[in-house]
Amino acid sequence: PTGGCVRLRGFVPERPGTPVGTGTLDLQVGDQKHQLPAAVGWFDWLVPTAGGSRTSLQLRFSASASLSGGDDRPVAARIELIEVLAEFPSQTFNYGTPGAARLPAMGIDQDGWMARTSTIDLPPSASATTVNLQVDYPNLPGLPAGTLQVGTADGRPATEHALIPGRASVRIVVGASPAPRQLRLEAGGVFRLPAPDTRERSCRLVDVHLEPGA
């Protein structure tokens, strides 16, 4: 039903010297399409459904390689669980813990660190939804304050929020829609994480909480 989800849990194996872990997953649930990262490690996606008597599930990974130990099957990931739920098990989604169940997102690492641009796919709703984001901004030497613009595709103007060292609570109202809605996050810049981490990221998303109404 509308308001439900398909839960897809599994992991991408580490295959050094192969493209596995560097690609993406194009996931289609019914008529709705989602692009997701396919990084090495566990994933647990709660993918919104938009209703209908029958919903098909299609997965297409962009990278694959043969297994090790003489097993030459080409694989991209291992699926542990596919579950159809009539409603979401929670309205709070943890992005700061690798492997935690979460809404489909692109540009957000398994530990919550965000690229300059990222997106989160929200479930459909017959009424407006208030989205609460808990965001961490690090206290690094010489790092100036940052900004985070949060917008949607429903015609509402994007809002800009200041990022200073510590945790910020960012709220935005997303309009009603019979189809899944998308939240777009655009940071003012990126910085290099402390060594030995070589990633360049903008901030860290801890969790997302959805509340009905404006």
mmCIF file of C-alpha atoms in Angstrom:
data_model
loop_
_atom_site.group_PDB
_atom_site.id
_atom_site.type_symbol
_atom_site.label_atom_id
_atom_site.label_comp_id
_atom_site.label_asym_id
_atom_site.label_seq_id
_atom_site.Cartn_x
_atom_site.Cartn_y
_atom_site.Cartn_z
ATOM 1 C CA PRO A 1 0.000 0.000 0.000
ATOM 2 C CA THR A 2 0.926 3.665 -0.224
ATOM 3 C CA GLY A 3 2.906 4.508 2.894
ATOM 4 C CA GLY A 4 4.528 1.072 3.018
ATOM 5 C CA CYS A 5 8.012 0.053 1.980
ATOM 6 C CA VAL A 6 10.186 -2.710 0.611
ATOM 7 C CA ARG A 7 13.100 -3.496 2.912
ATOM 8 C CA LEU A 8 16.229 -4.617 1.094
ATOM 9 C CA ARG A 9 19.168 -5.766 3.222
ATOM 10 C CA GLY A 10 22.492 -7.237 2.173
ATOM 11 C CA PHE A 11 26.141 -6.408 1.623
ATOM 12 C CA VAL A 12 28.637 -5.646 -1.107
ATOM 13 C CA PRO A 13 31.746 -7.852 -0.763
ATOM 14 C CA GLU A 14 35.284 -6.501 -0.749
ATOM 15 C CA ARG A 15 36.975 -7.647 -3.954
ATOM 16 C CA PRO A 16 40.359 -5.855 -4.222
ATOM 17 C CA GLY A 17 41.444 -5.148 -7.764
ATOM 18 C CA THR A 18 37.863 -5.249 -9.094
ATOM 19 C CA PRO A 19 35.227 -2.507 -9.626
ATOM 20 C CA VAL A 20 32.931 -4.029 -6.988
ATOM 21 C CA GLY A 21 32.236 -1.430 -4.311
ATOM 22 C CA THR A 22 32.752 1.569 -6.593
ATOM 23 C CA GLY A 23 29.502 1.499 -8.530
ATOM 24 C CA THR A 24 25.826 2.226 -8.021
ATOM 25 C CA LEU A 25 22.560 0.325 -7.681
ATOM 26 C CA ASP A 26 19.623 1.319 -9.875
ATOM 27 C CA LEU A 27 16.613 0.093 -7.910
ATOM 28 C CA GLN A 28 13.058 0.142 -9.230
ATOM 29 C CA VAL A 29 10.030 -0.558 -7.029
ATOM 30 C CA GLY A 30 6.911 -0.559 -9.191
ATOM 31 C CA ASP A 31 7.161 2.602 -11.308
ATOM 32 C CA GLN A 32 9.463 4.400 -8.870
ATOM 33 C CA LYS A 33 13.193 4.539 -9.605
ATOM 34 C CA HIS A 34 15.964 5.133 -7.074
ATOM 35 C CA GLN A 35 19.725 5.373 -7.576
ATOM 36 C CA LEU A 36 21.752 4.194 -4.593
ATOM 37 C CA PRO A 37 25.439 3.789 -3.760
ATOM 38 C CA ALA A 38 26.871 0.278 -3.904
ATOM 39 C CA ALA A 39 29.875 0.752 -1.616
ATOM 40 C CA VAL A 40 31.607 -2.148 0.137
ATOM 41 C CA GLY A 41 29.781 -3.109 3.323
ATOM 42 C CA TRP A 42 26.267 -3.660 4.636
ATOM 43 C CA PHE A 43 23.194 -1.844 3.359
ATOM 44 C CA ASP A 44 19.637 -1.811 4.698
ATOM 45 C CA TRP A 45 17.300 0.257 2.491
ATOM 46 C CA LEU A 46 13.669 1.043 3.360
ATOM 47 C CA VAL A 47 12.302 1.900 -0.076
ATOM 48 C CA PRO A 48 8.919 3.703 -0.231
ATOM 49 C CA THR A 49 6.026 2.143 -2.149
ATOM 50 C CA ALA A 50 3.299 4.126 -3.904
ATOM 51 C CA GLY A 51 0.481 1.580 -3.857
ATOM 52 C CA GLY A 52 -0.961 -0.820 -6.422
ATOM 53 C CA SER A 53 -2.186 -4.399 -6.452
ATOM 54 C CA ARG A 54 1.243 -5.656 -7.475
ATOM 55 C CA THR A 55 4.718 -4.199 -7.059
ATOM 56 C CA SER A 56 7.740 -5.521 -8.929
ATOM 57 C CA LEU A 57 11.300 -5.135 -7.673
ATOM 58 C CA GLN A 58 14.232 -4.723 -10.061
ATOM 59 C CA LEU A 59 17.904 -4.349 -9.136
ATOM 60 C CA ARG A 60 20.704 -3.410 -11.518
ATOM 61 C CA PHE A 61 24.240 -2.997 -10.173
ATOM 62 C CA SER A 62 26.763 -1.137 -12.310
ATOM 63 C CA ALA A 63 29.764 -3.225 -11.206
ATOM 64 C CA SER A 64 30.375 -6.936 -10.686
ATOM 65 C CA ALA A 65 33.244 -9.421 -10.454
ATOM 66 C CA SER A 66 33.821 -13.117 -9.943
ATOM 67 C CA LEU A 67 33.876 -14.574 -6.455
ATOM 68 C CA SER A 68 37.124 -15.929 -5.018
ATOM 69 C CA GLY A 69 38.202 -19.484 -4.233
ATOM 70 C CA GLY A 70 37.528 -20.871 -7.700
ATOM 71 C CA ASP A 71 33.909 -19.658 -7.739
ATOM 72 C CA ASP A 72 33.604 -17.829 -11.063
ATOM 73 C CA ARG A 73 30.031 -16.570 -10.604
ATOM 74 C CA PRO A 74 29.878 -12.840 -11.369
ATOM 75 C CA VAL A 75 28.363 -11.045 -8.377
ATOM 76 C CA ALA A 76 27.709 -7.450 -7.340
ATOM 77 C CA ALA A 77 26.187 -7.973 -3.885
ATOM 78 C CA ARG A 78 24.576 -10.560 -1.641
ATOM 79 C CA ILE A 79 20.922 -10.155 -0.664
ATOM 80 C CA GLU A 80 20.127 -11.237 2.891
ATOM 81 C CA LEU A 81 16.498 -10.091 3.139
ATOM 82 C CA ILE A 82 13.647 -8.777 1.013
ATOM 83 C CA GLU A 83 10.627 -7.838 3.099
ATOM 84 C CA VAL A 84 7.379 -6.068 2.158
ATOM 85 C CA LEU A 85 5.993 -3.906 4.970
ATOM 86 C CA ALA A 86 2.574 -2.211 5.074
ATOM 87 C CA GLU A 87 4.122 0.724 6.953
ATOM 88 C CA PHE A 88 7.568 1.960 7.916
ATOM 89 C CA PRO A 89 8.932 0.300 11.084
ATOM 90 C CA SER A 90 10.022 3.718 12.364
ATOM 91 C CA GLN A 91 9.867 7.406 11.440
ATOM 92 C CA THR A 92 13.470 7.941 12.590
ATOM 93 C CA PHE A 93 16.285 6.780 10.314
ATOM 94 C CA ASN A 94 19.881 6.454 11.518
ATOM 95 C CA TYR A 95 22.484 7.542 8.964
ATOM 96 C CA GLY A 96 25.442 7.756 11.346
ATOM 97 C CA THR A 97 25.700 4.002 12.017
ATOM 98 C CA PRO A 98 26.954 1.779 9.158
ATOM 99 C CA GLY A 99 24.380 -0.844 8.179
ATOM 100 C CA ALA A 100 21.437 0.838 9.938
ATOM 101 C CA ALA A 101 18.046 0.807 8.184
ATOM 102 C CA ARG A 102 17.466 4.044 6.293
ATOM 103 C CA LEU A 103 15.611 5.766 3.483
ATOM 104 C CA PRO A 104 17.170 5.626 -0.001
ATOM 105 C CA ALA A 105 19.916 8.234 -0.270
ATOM 106 C CA MET A 106 22.701 9.206 -2.651
ATOM 107 C CA GLY A 107 25.860 11.094 -1.732
ATOM 108 C CA ILE A 108 25.785 9.945 1.913
ATOM 109 C CA ASP A 109 28.364 7.418 3.107
ATOM 110 C CA GLN A 110 27.505 4.466 5.318
ATOM 111 C CA ASP A 111 28.797 6.379 8.365
ATOM 112 C CA GLY A 112 26.801 9.526 7.522
ATOM 113 C CA TRP A 113 29.520 11.714 5.995
ATOM 114 C CA MET A 114 27.994 13.677 3.114
ATOM 115 C CA ALA A 115 29.328 14.788 -0.248
ATOM 116 C CA ARG A 116 28.730 18.377 -1.286
ATOM 117 C CA THR A 117 25.454 17.342 -2.950
ATOM 118 C CA SER A 118 23.237 14.545 -1.687
ATOM 119 C CA THR A 119 19.623 13.414 -1.900
ATOM 120 C CA ILE A 120 17.190 11.506 0.324
ATOM 121 C CA ASP A 121 14.020 9.861 -1.033
ATOM 122 C CA LEU A 122 11.035 10.378 1.290
ATOM 123 C CA PRO A 123 7.828 8.290 1.361
ATOM 124 C CA PRO A 124 4.637 9.620 -0.242
ATOM 125 C CA SER A 125 2.118 11.326 2.008
ATOM 126 C CA ALA A 126 -1.404 12.748 1.684
ATOM 127 C CA SER A 127 -0.319 15.688 3.862
ATOM 128 C CA ALA A 128 2.764 17.811 4.359
ATOM 129 C CA THR A 129 5.672 16.332 6.304
ATOM 130 C CA THR A 130 8.147 18.060 8.600
ATOM 131 C CA VAL A 131 11.635 16.599 8.145
ATOM 132 C CA ASN A 132 14.101 17.003 11.010
ATOM 133 C CA LEU A 133 17.777 16.482 10.191
ATOM 134 C CA GLN A 134 20.439 16.105 12.872
ATOM 135 C CA VAL A 135 23.739 17.240 11.347
ATOM 136 C CA ASP A 136 27.254 17.260 12.841
ATOM 137 C CA TYR A 137 29.901 19.778 11.745
ATOM 138 C CA PRO A 138 33.432 19.098 12.981
ATOM 139 C CA ASN A 139 35.687 21.422 14.962
ATOM 140 C CA LEU A 140 38.813 21.239 12.812
ATOM 141 C CA PRO A 141 41.691 23.752 12.915
ATOM 142 C CA GLY A 142 41.190 26.493 10.338
ATOM 143 C CA LEU A 143 37.816 25.184 9.168
ATOM 144 C CA PRO A 144 35.383 28.085 8.702
ATOM 145 C CA ALA A 145 31.661 27.857 9.337
ATOM 146 C CA GLY A 146 29.708 26.182 6.538
ATOM 147 C CA THR A 147 26.246 26.304 5.036
ATOM 148 C CA LEU A 148 23.697 23.701 4.019
ATOM 149 C CA GLN A 149 20.879 24.415 1.574
ATOM 150 C CA VAL A 150 17.896 22.064 1.854
ATOM 151 C CA GLY A 151 15.262 21.958 -0.871
ATOM 152 C CA THR A 152 12.665 19.755 -2.557
ATOM 153 C CA ALA A 153 11.097 19.345 -5.970
ATOM 154 C CA ASP A 154 7.628 20.547 -4.876
ATOM 155 C CA GLY A 155 8.206 24.199 -5.756
ATOM 156 C CA ARG A 156 8.987 25.433 -2.255
ATOM 157 C CA PRO A 157 12.124 27.596 -2.033
ATOM 158 C CA ALA A 158 15.266 26.012 -0.622
ATOM 159 C CA THR A 159 16.292 27.108 2.872
ATOM 160 C CA GLU A 160 19.876 27.828 3.910
ATOM 161 C CA HIS A 161 21.203 26.813 7.312
ATOM 162 C CA ALA A 162 24.467 27.775 9.011
ATOM 163 C CA LEU A 163 26.848 25.005 10.076
ATOM 164 C CA ILE A 164 29.108 25.672 13.058
ATOM 165 C CA PRO A 165 31.109 23.171 15.141
ATOM 166 C CA GLY A 166 28.737 20.851 16.951
ATOM 167 C CA ARG A 167 25.319 19.439 16.161
ATOM 168 C CA ALA A 168 22.646 21.383 14.293
ATOM 169 C CA SER A 169 18.950 20.596 13.962
ATOM 170 C CA VAL A 170 17.677 21.408 10.467
ATOM 171 C CA ARG A 171 13.911 21.432 9.796
ATOM 172 C CA ILE A 172 12.115 21.651 6.477
ATOM 173 C CA VAL A 173 8.480 21.147 5.457
ATOM 174 C CA VAL A 174 7.901 18.937 2.403
ATOM 175 C CA GLY A 175 4.587 19.159 0.560
ATOM 176 C CA ALA A 176 2.110 16.303 0.103
ATOM 177 C CA SER A 177 2.544 13.948 -2.856
ATOM 178 C CA PRO A 178 1.087 10.569 -3.934
ATOM 179 C CA ALA A 179 4.581 9.559 -5.105
ATOM 180 C CA PRO A 180 7.875 9.411 -3.188
ATOM 181 C CA ARG A 181 9.406 12.857 -2.636
ATOM 182 C CA GLN A 182 13.063 13.830 -2.810
ATOM 183 C CA LEU A 183 15.049 16.035 -0.444
ATOM 184 C CA ARG A 184 18.124 17.724 -1.923
ATOM 185 C CA LEU A 185 21.024 18.810 0.297
ATOM 186 C CA GLU A 186 23.655 21.221 -1.074
ATOM 187 C CA ALA A 187 26.593 22.248 1.126
ATOM 188 C CA GLY A 188 28.625 25.406 0.625
ATOM 189 C CA GLY A 189 31.898 23.490 0.413
ATOM 190 C CA VAL A 190 33.872 20.405 1.400
ATOM 191 C CA PHE A 191 36.951 19.700 3.535
ATOM 192 C CA ARG A 192 39.338 16.786 3.934
ATOM 193 C CA LEU A 193 38.647 14.487 6.869
ATOM 194 C CA PRO A 194 41.479 13.929 9.367
ATOM 195 C CA ALA A 195 44.154 11.408 8.383
ATOM 196 C CA PRO A 196 44.276 8.560 7.667
ATOM 197 C CA ASP A 197 40.819 9.200 6.124
ATOM 198 C CA THR A 198 41.290 10.758 2.672
ATOM 199 C CA ARG A 199 37.640 11.592 1.937
ATOM 200 C CA GLU A 200 36.501 15.137 1.205
ATOM 201 C CA ARG A 201 33.094 15.721 2.790
ATOM 202 C CA SER A 202 30.804 18.603 3.806
ATOM 203 C CA CYS A 203 29.213 17.485 7.116
ATOM 204 C CA ARG A 204 27.837 14.349 8.768
ATOM 205 C CA LEU A 205 24.178 13.367 8.818
ATOM 206 C CA VAL A 206 23.325 11.615 12.089
ATOM 207 C CA ASP A 207 19.625 10.874 11.649
ATOM 208 C CA VAL A 208 16.413 11.902 9.880
ATOM 209 C CA HIS A 209 13.062 12.090 11.675
ATOM 210 C CA LEU A 210 9.696 12.533 9.917
ATOM 211 C CA GLU A 211 6.676 14.175 11.549
ATOM 212 C CA PRO A 212 3.199 14.548 10.007
ATOM 213 C CA GLY A 213 1.980 18.069 9.226
ATOM 214 C CA ALA A 214 3.756 21.400 8.842
#
